[in-house]
Amino acid sequence: VQLQASGGGLVQPGGSLRLSCAAAGFRFNNYNMGWFRQAPGKDREFVAVSRSSGGTSYDGSVKGRCTISRSNAENMVYLQMASLKPEDTAVYYCAAAPPGTILSSLWTQNSYTYWGQGTLVTVSS
């Protein structure tokens, strides 16, 4: 199993960035795919999830600024981020929660079986 996140970098406040995550080794289309982030000195937190059955959910801190999407044909999940703020600075991780995961638990990292290595996003002028 492999989850490879990419697309991080340095961006100015107000800018945009698109993160990508390539998945391999499991039935991608059956899994709920999430993005989490961990800022320096803070716990890892939920950002967004794309449910295997369709539909998406976002943390309130990014809702309206981020869009999660997936391509089941390509085993990819994306996080398009806009209007970035310095407080969005963090290492961003993609993760996969298996079929049957209770939907209301998809905001908790313990629900996720597989994790990528993370990609650093720095929002600074």
Tab-separated table of N, CA and C in Angstrom:
chain	number	residue	atom	x	y	z
A	1	VAL	N	0.851	-1.189	0.000
A	1	VAL	CA	0.000	0.000	0.000
A	1	VAL	C	0.889	1.242	0.000
A	2	GLN	N	0.495	2.197	-0.824
A	2	GLN	CA	1.273	3.427	-0.894
A	2	GLN	C	0.356	4.617	-1.127
A	3	LEU	N	0.597	5.678	-0.363
A	3	LEU	CA	-0.041	6.954	-0.575
A	3	LEU	C	1.069	7.989	-0.694
A	4	GLN	N	1.119	8.652	-1.824
A	4	GLN	CA	2.198	9.598	-2.103
A	4	GLN	C	1.609	10.979	-2.324
A	5	ALA	N	1.792	11.844	-1.334
A	5	ALA	CA	1.293	13.214	-1.424
A	5	ALA	C	2.336	14.112	-2.065
A	6	SER	N	1.860	15.087	-2.825
A	6	SER	CA	2.756	16.033	-3.466
A	6	SER	C	2.026	17.348	-3.698
A	7	GLY	N	2.787	18.358	-4.111
A	7	GLY	CA	2.184	19.631	-4.462
A	7	GLY	C	2.372	20.736	-3.446
A	8	GLY	N	2.965	20.422	-2.316
A	8	GLY	CA	3.198	21.445	-1.317
A	8	GLY	C	4.263	22.432	-1.758
A	9	GLY	N	4.388	23.513	-1.004
A	9	GLY	CA	5.392	24.512	-1.317
A	9	GLY	C	5.135	25.804	-0.581
A	10	LEU	N	5.855	26.816	-0.993
A	10	LEU	CA	5.730	28.143	-0.403
A	10	LEU	C	4.769	28.973	-1.249
A	11	VAL	N	3.784	29.565	-0.601
A	11	VAL	CA	2.804	30.381	-1.316
A	11	VAL	C	2.505	31.617	-0.477
A	12	GLN	N	2.220	32.705	-1.137
A	12	GLN	CA	1.905	33.947	-0.429
A	12	GLN	C	0.480	33.916	0.104
A	13	PRO	N	0.213	34.647	1.163
A	13	PRO	CA	-1.171	34.744	1.654
A	13	PRO	C	-2.111	35.191	0.532
A	14	GLY	N	-3.251	34.545	0.480
A	14	GLY	CA	-4.209	34.814	-0.578
A	14	GLY	C	-4.013	33.966	-1.811
A	15	GLY	N	-2.925	33.233	-1.854
A	15	GLY	CA	-2.627	32.409	-3.009
A	15	GLY	C	-3.348	31.077	-2.994
A	16	SER	N	-3.069	30.284	-4.023
A	16	SER	CA	-3.710	28.983	-4.189
A	16	SER	C	-2.669	27.891	-4.361
A	17	LEU	N	-3.098	26.682	-4.068
A	17	LEU	CA	-2.213	25.527	-4.205
A	17	LEU	C	-3.081	24.301	-4.394
A	18	ARG	N	-2.584	23.361	-5.172
A	18	ARG	CA	-3.305	22.111	-5.368
A	18	ARG	C	-2.430	20.954	-4.917
A	19	LEU	N	-2.898	20.232	-3.935
A	19	LEU	CA	-2.205	19.044	-3.469
A	19	LEU	C	-2.748	17.811	-4.179
A	20	SER	N	-1.872	16.859	-4.419
A	20	SER	CA	-2.256	15.605	-5.049
A	20	SER	C	-1.810	14.443	-4.180
A	21	CYS	N	-2.514	13.354	-4.301
A	21	CYS	CA	-2.143	12.143	-3.571
A	21	CYS	C	-2.395	10.952	-4.487
A	22	ALA	N	-1.343	10.220	-4.771
A	22	ALA	CA	-1.433	9.033	-5.601
A	22	ALA	C	-1.513	7.804	-4.703
A	23	ALA	N	-2.492	6.960	-4.973
A	23	ALA	CA	-2.714	5.773	-4.149
A	23	ALA	C	-2.432	4.511	-4.937
A	24	ALA	N	-1.957	3.490	-4.249
A	24	ALA	CA	-1.697	2.210	-4.881
A	24	ALA	C	-1.763	1.106	-3.829
A	25	GLY	N	-2.159	-0.077	-4.277
A	25	GLY	CA	-2.095	-1.238	-3.398
A	25	GLY	C	-3.376	-1.589	-2.676
A	26	PHE	N	-4.448	-0.850	-2.932
A	26	PHE	CA	-5.736	-1.184	-2.323
A	26	PHE	C	-6.841	-0.729	-3.272
A	27	ARG	N	-8.069	-1.177	-3.008
A	27	ARG	CA	-9.206	-0.844	-3.878
A	27	ARG	C	-9.644	0.598	-3.611
A	28	PHE	N	-9.000	1.503	-4.306
A	28	PHE	CA	-9.138	2.931	-4.054
A	28	PHE	C	-10.591	3.362	-4.071
A	29	ASN	N	-11.359	2.917	-5.048
A	29	ASN	CA	-12.721	3.416	-5.210
A	29	ASN	C	-13.624	3.010	-4.049
A	30	ASN	N	-13.208	2.028	-3.257
A	30	ASN	CA	-14.006	1.586	-2.110
A	30	ASN	C	-13.684	2.344	-0.827
A	31	TYR	N	-12.633	3.131	-0.861
A	31	TYR	CA	-12.144	3.796	0.346
A	31	TYR	C	-12.571	5.263	0.406
A	32	ASN	N	-12.776	5.717	1.626
A	32	ASN	CA	-12.959	7.131	1.887
A	32	ASN	C	-11.576	7.776	1.968
A	33	MET	N	-11.397	8.858	1.231
A	33	MET	CA	-10.084	9.493	1.165
A	33	MET	C	-10.116	10.846	1.864
A	34	GLY	N	-9.207	11.018	2.802
A	34	GLY	CA	-9.196	12.237	3.577
A	34	GLY	C	-7.877	12.991	3.495
A	35	TRP	N	-7.956	14.245	3.835
A	35	TRP	CA	-6.767	15.085	4.018
A	35	TRP	C	-6.754	15.574	5.469
A	36	PHE	N	-5.594	15.475	6.079
A	36	PHE	CA	-5.355	16.002	7.413
A	36	PHE	C	-4.155	16.936	7.332
A	37	ARG	N	-3.964	17.720	8.380
A	37	ARG	CA	-2.783	18.573	8.414
A	37	ARG	C	-2.278	18.703	9.845
A	38	GLN	N	-0.987	18.966	9.943
A	38	GLN	CA	-0.371	19.159	11.247
A	38	GLN	C	0.527	20.380	11.194
A	39	ALA	N	0.126	21.391	11.924
A	39	ALA	CA	0.916	22.613	12.017
A	39	ALA	C	2.007	22.435	13.072
A	40	PRO	N	3.057	23.214	12.986
A	40	PRO	CA	4.143	23.104	13.967
A	40	PRO	C	3.623	23.256	15.390
A	41	GLY	N	3.960	22.294	16.228
A	41	GLY	CA	3.581	22.355	17.626
A	41	GLY	C	2.137	22.027	17.927
A	42	LYS	N	1.404	21.566	16.909
A	42	LYS	CA	-0.015	21.265	17.114
A	42	LYS	C	-0.309	19.822	16.731
A	43	ASP	N	-1.473	19.352	17.161
A	43	ASP	CA	-1.914	18.010	16.801
A	43	ASP	C	-2.373	17.984	15.345
A	44	ARG	N	-2.339	16.791	14.785
A	44	ARG	CA	-2.855	16.618	13.433
A	44	ARG	C	-4.374	16.788	13.453
A	45	GLU	N	-4.899	17.486	12.435
A	45	GLU	CA	-6.329	17.779	12.410
A	45	GLU	C	-6.928	17.479	11.042
A	46	PHE	N	-8.211	17.195	11.075
A	46	PHE	CA	-8.967	16.891	9.866
A	46	PHE	C	-9.116	18.133	8.997
A	47	VAL	N	-9.013	17.932	7.685
A	47	VAL	CA	-9.244	19.008	6.736
A	47	VAL	C	-10.473	18.725	5.877
A	48	ALA	N	-10.471	17.573	5.205
A	48	ALA	CA	-11.561	17.258	4.280
A	48	ALA	C	-11.576	15.764	4.005
A	49	VAL	N	-12.733	15.281	3.540
A	49	VAL	CA	-12.855	13.875	3.159
A	49	VAL	C	-13.732	13.761	1.929
A	50	SER	N	-13.344	12.840	1.076
A	50	SER	CA	-14.157	12.453	-0.077
A	50	SER	C	-14.640	11.036	0.185
A	51	ARG	N	-15.932	10.881	0.385
A	51	ARG	CA	-16.469	9.585	0.752
A	51	ARG	C	-16.556	8.661	-0.468
A	52	SER	N	-16.387	7.387	-0.239
A	52	SER	CA	-16.412	6.420	-1.339
A	52	SER	C	-17.778	6.390	-2.010
A	53	SER	N	-18.806	6.698	-1.253
A	53	SER	CA	-20.169	6.686	-1.792
A	53	SER	C	-20.525	7.983	-2.491
A	54	GLY	N	-19.577	8.930	-2.506
A	54	GLY	CA	-19.846	10.253	-3.055
A	54	GLY	C	-20.074	11.237	-1.930
A	55	GLY	N	-19.916	12.492	-2.201
A	55	GLY	CA	-20.082	13.496	-1.170
A	55	GLY	C	-18.774	13.838	-0.507
A	56	THR	N	-18.739	15.023	0.049
A	56	THR	CA	-17.538	15.531	0.692
A	56	THR	C	-17.906	16.240	1.982
A	57	SER	N	-16.928	16.342	2.865
A	57	SER	CA	-17.096	17.107	4.097
A	57	SER	C	-15.814	17.866	4.368
A	58	TYR	N	-15.969	19.006	5.032
A	58	TYR	CA	-14.826	19.866	5.294
A	58	TYR	C	-14.841	20.338	6.747
A	59	ASP	N	-13.646	20.597	7.242
A	59	ASP	CA	-13.563	21.277	8.514
A	59	ASP	C	-13.994	22.734	8.298
A	60	GLY	N	-14.573	23.314	9.315
A	60	GLY	CA	-15.065	24.672	9.186
A	60	GLY	C	-13.988	25.690	8.856
A	61	SER	N	-12.751	25.394	9.238
A	61	SER	CA	-11.668	26.352	9.017
A	61	SER	C	-11.277	26.476	7.546
A	62	VAL	N	-11.651	25.486	6.738
A	62	VAL	CA	-11.283	25.513	5.315
A	62	VAL	C	-12.491	25.528	4.402
A	63	LYS	N	-13.671	25.342	4.959
A	63	LYS	CA	-14.872	25.274	4.125
A	63	LYS	C	-15.032	26.562	3.348
A	64	GLY	N	-15.277	26.417	2.057
A	64	GLY	CA	-15.404	27.566	1.178
A	64	GLY	C	-14.095	27.991	0.548
A	65	ARG	N	-12.989	27.492	1.088
A	65	ARG	CA	-11.673	27.819	0.535
A	65	ARG	C	-10.987	26.602	-0.080
A	66	CYS	N	-11.416	25.412	0.295
A	66	CYS	CA	-10.790	24.191	-0.185
A	66	CYS	C	-11.820	23.290	-0.859
A	67	THR	N	-11.347	22.557	-1.835
A	67	THR	CA	-12.192	21.592	-2.530
A	67	THR	C	-11.438	20.282	-2.654
A	68	ILE	N	-12.044	19.211	-2.133
A	68	ILE	CA	-11.458	17.893	-2.282
A	68	ILE	C	-12.135	17.202	-3.456
A	69	SER	N	-11.338	16.496	-4.230
A	69	SER	CA	-11.887	15.750	-5.360
A	69	SER	C	-11.067	14.473	-5.532
A	70	ARG	N	-11.620	13.561	-6.304
A	70	ARG	CA	-10.914	12.301	-6.517
A	70	ARG	C	-11.153	11.806	-7.934
A	71	SER	N	-10.213	11.011	-8.411
A	71	SER	CA	-10.364	10.312	-9.679
A	71	SER	C	-10.193	8.828	-9.388
A	72	ASN	N	-11.279	8.097	-9.395
A	72	ASN	CA	-11.191	6.657	-9.154
A	72	ASN	C	-10.490	5.945	-10.305
A	73	ALA	N	-10.576	6.522	-11.493
A	73	ALA	CA	-9.898	5.915	-12.647
A	73	ALA	C	-8.386	5.995	-12.518
A	74	GLU	N	-7.919	7.057	-11.855
A	74	GLU	CA	-6.483	7.271	-11.754
A	74	GLU	C	-5.949	7.016	-10.342
A	75	ASN	N	-6.834	6.616	-9.421
A	75	ASN	CA	-6.431	6.410	-8.016
A	75	ASN	C	-5.760	7.648	-7.428
A	76	MET	N	-6.402	8.783	-7.647
A	76	MET	CA	-5.852	10.050	-7.170
A	76	MET	C	-6.893	10.796	-6.340
A	77	VAL	N	-6.407	11.515	-5.350
A	77	VAL	CA	-7.255	12.433	-4.594
A	77	VAL	C	-6.528	13.772	-4.550
A	78	TYR	N	-7.310	14.843	-4.636
A	78	TYR	CA	-6.750	16.176	-4.731
A	78	TYR	C	-7.337	17.077	-3.639
A	79	LEU	N	-6.568	18.100	-3.303
A	79	LEU	CA	-7.081	19.138	-2.424
A	79	LEU	C	-6.691	20.480	-3.039
A	80	GLN	N	-7.691	21.153	-3.583
A	80	GLN	CA	-7.481	22.480	-4.149
A	80	GLN	C	-7.711	23.495	-3.040
A	81	MET	N	-6.690	24.299	-2.776
A	81	MET	CA	-6.777	25.280	-1.696
A	81	MET	C	-6.666	26.686	-2.264
A	82	ALA	N	-7.501	27.574	-1.805
A	82	ALA	CA	-7.497	28.960	-2.263
A	82	ALA	C	-7.562	29.896	-1.053
A	83	SER	N	-7.309	31.159	-1.322
A	83	SER	CA	-7.342	32.178	-0.259
A	83	SER	C	-6.553	31.712	0.963
A	84	LEU	N	-5.360	31.223	0.708
A	84	LEU	CA	-4.566	30.637	1.777
A	84	LEU	C	-4.140	31.686	2.797
A	85	LYS	N	-4.082	31.238	4.046
A	85	LYS	CA	-3.725	32.100	5.160
A	85	LYS	C	-2.481	31.541	5.840
A	86	PRO	N	-1.747	32.380	6.544
A	86	PRO	CA	-0.574	31.859	7.272
A	86	PRO	C	-0.921	30.705	8.209
A	87	GLU	N	-2.114	30.704	8.761
A	87	GLU	CA	-2.502	29.625	9.665
A	87	GLU	C	-2.784	28.309	8.943
A	88	ASP	N	-2.760	28.321	7.623
A	88	ASP	CA	-2.874	27.081	6.853
A	88	ASP	C	-1.523	26.375	6.732
A	89	THR	N	-0.478	27.017	7.187
A	89	THR	CA	0.849	26.409	7.147
A	89	THR	C	0.874	25.125	7.957
A	90	ALA	N	1.260	24.043	7.304
A	90	ALA	CA	1.243	22.736	7.964
A	90	ALA	C	1.797	21.692	7.001
A	91	VAL	N	2.067	20.524	7.553
A	91	VAL	CA	2.298	19.350	6.722
A	91	VAL	C	0.936	18.723	6.453
A	92	TYR	N	0.640	18.502	5.197
A	92	TYR	CA	-0.652	17.953	4.786
A	92	TYR	C	-0.479	16.480	4.432
A	93	TYR	N	-1.369	15.664	5.002
A	93	TYR	CA	-1.328	14.225	4.804
A	93	TYR	C	-2.600	13.747	4.129
A	94	CYS	N	-2.449	12.828	3.182
A	94	CYS	CA	-3.620	12.133	2.687
A	94	CYS	C	-3.725	10.788	3.404
A	95	ALA	N	-4.944	10.307	3.527
A	95	ALA	CA	-5.182	9.077	4.269
A	95	ALA	C	-6.402	8.365	3.714
A	96	ALA	N	-6.470	7.068	3.965
A	96	ALA	CA	-7.559	6.247	3.440
A	96	ALA	C	-8.262	5.513	4.568
A	97	ALA	N	-9.582	5.672	4.614
A	97	ALA	CA	-10.410	4.964	5.591
A	97	ALA	C	-11.175	3.865	4.867
A	98	PRO	N	-11.214	2.660	5.420
A	98	PRO	CA	-11.748	1.511	4.702
A	98	PRO	C	-13.262	1.539	4.548
A	99	PRO	N	-13.763	0.686	3.647
A	99	PRO	CA	-15.213	0.542	3.510
A	99	PRO	C	-15.848	0.172	4.841
A	100	GLY	N	-17.015	0.715	5.084
A	100	GLY	CA	-17.715	0.402	6.321
A	100	GLY	C	-17.414	1.334	7.461
A	101	THR	N	-16.465	2.234	7.269
A	101	THR	CA	-16.178	3.211	8.314
A	101	THR	C	-17.413	4.067	8.574
A	102	ILE	N	-17.749	4.211	9.824
A	102	ILE	CA	-18.900	5.042	10.178
A	102	ILE	C	-18.644	6.461	9.689
A	103	LEU	N	-19.588	6.980	8.922
A	103	LEU	CA	-19.380	8.277	8.274
A	103	LEU	C	-19.119	9.386	9.287
A	104	SER	N	-19.767	9.306	10.415
A	104	SER	CA	-19.599	10.365	11.408
A	104	SER	C	-18.232	10.335	12.062
A	105	SER	N	-17.467	9.277	11.808
A	105	SER	CA	-16.137	9.175	12.403
A	105	SER	C	-15.030	9.544	11.429
A	106	LEU	N	-15.385	9.967	10.242
A	106	LEU	CA	-14.371	10.239	9.220
A	106	LEU	C	-13.549	11.488	9.512
A	107	TRP	N	-13.933	12.245	10.511
A	107	TRP	CA	-13.123	13.410	10.861
A	107	TRP	C	-12.014	13.042	11.849
A	108	THR	N	-12.036	11.793	12.336
A	108	THR	CA	-11.038	11.360	13.314
A	108	THR	C	-9.957	10.539	12.633
A	109	GLN	N	-8.709	10.823	12.950
A	109	GLN	CA	-7.607	10.149	12.273
A	109	GLN	C	-7.555	8.668	12.599
A	110	ASN	N	-8.096	8.257	13.718
A	110	ASN	CA	-8.082	6.835	14.069
A	110	ASN	C	-8.918	5.984	13.118
A	111	SER	N	-9.789	6.621	12.333
A	111	SER	CA	-10.619	5.882	11.388
A	111	SER	C	-9.867	5.516	10.118
A	112	TYR	N	-8.673	6.058	9.948
A	112	TYR	CA	-7.927	5.897	8.709
A	112	TYR	C	-6.859	4.825	8.858
A	113	THR	N	-6.808	3.950	7.871
A	113	THR	CA	-5.910	2.800	7.911
A	113	THR	C	-4.559	3.117	7.289
A	114	TYR	N	-4.598	3.810	6.172
A	114	TYR	CA	-3.369	4.084	5.429
A	114	TYR	C	-3.087	5.584	5.407
A	115	TRP	N	-1.795	5.911	5.502
A	115	TRP	CA	-1.361	7.309	5.533
A	115	TRP	C	-0.205	7.536	4.570
A	116	GLY	N	-0.216	8.707	3.955
A	116	GLY	CA	0.910	9.128	3.150
A	116	GLY	C	1.964	9.801	4.010
A	117	GLN	N	3.027	10.228	3.369
A	117	GLN	CA	4.168	10.768	4.101
A	117	GLN	C	4.034	12.259	4.380
A	118	GLY	N	3.091	12.926	3.762
A	118	GLY	CA	2.910	14.350	4.009
A	118	GLY	C	3.648	15.240	3.031
A	119	THR	N	3.069	16.410	2.808
A	119	THR	CA	3.695	17.420	1.972
A	119	THR	C	3.544	18.769	2.675
A	120	LEU	N	4.610	19.540	2.723
A	120	LEU	CA	4.640	20.775	3.501
A	120	LEU	C	4.074	21.935	2.694
A	121	VAL	N	3.138	22.633	3.302
A	121	VAL	CA	2.587	23.868	2.750
A	121	VAL	C	2.973	25.008	3.683
A	122	THR	N	3.627	25.995	3.126
A	122	THR	CA	4.023	27.176	3.894
A	122	THR	C	3.382	28.404	3.268
A	123	VAL	N	2.603	29.102	4.062
A	123	VAL	CA	1.935	30.317	3.584
A	123	VAL	C	2.604	31.498	4.270
A	124	SER	N	3.335	32.242	3.488
A	124	SER	CA	4.104	33.343	4.057
A	124	SER	C	4.451	34.349	2.973
A	125	SER	N	4.553	35.595	3.369
A	125	SER	CA	4.979	36.630	2.431
A	125	SER	C	6.486	36.851	2.532
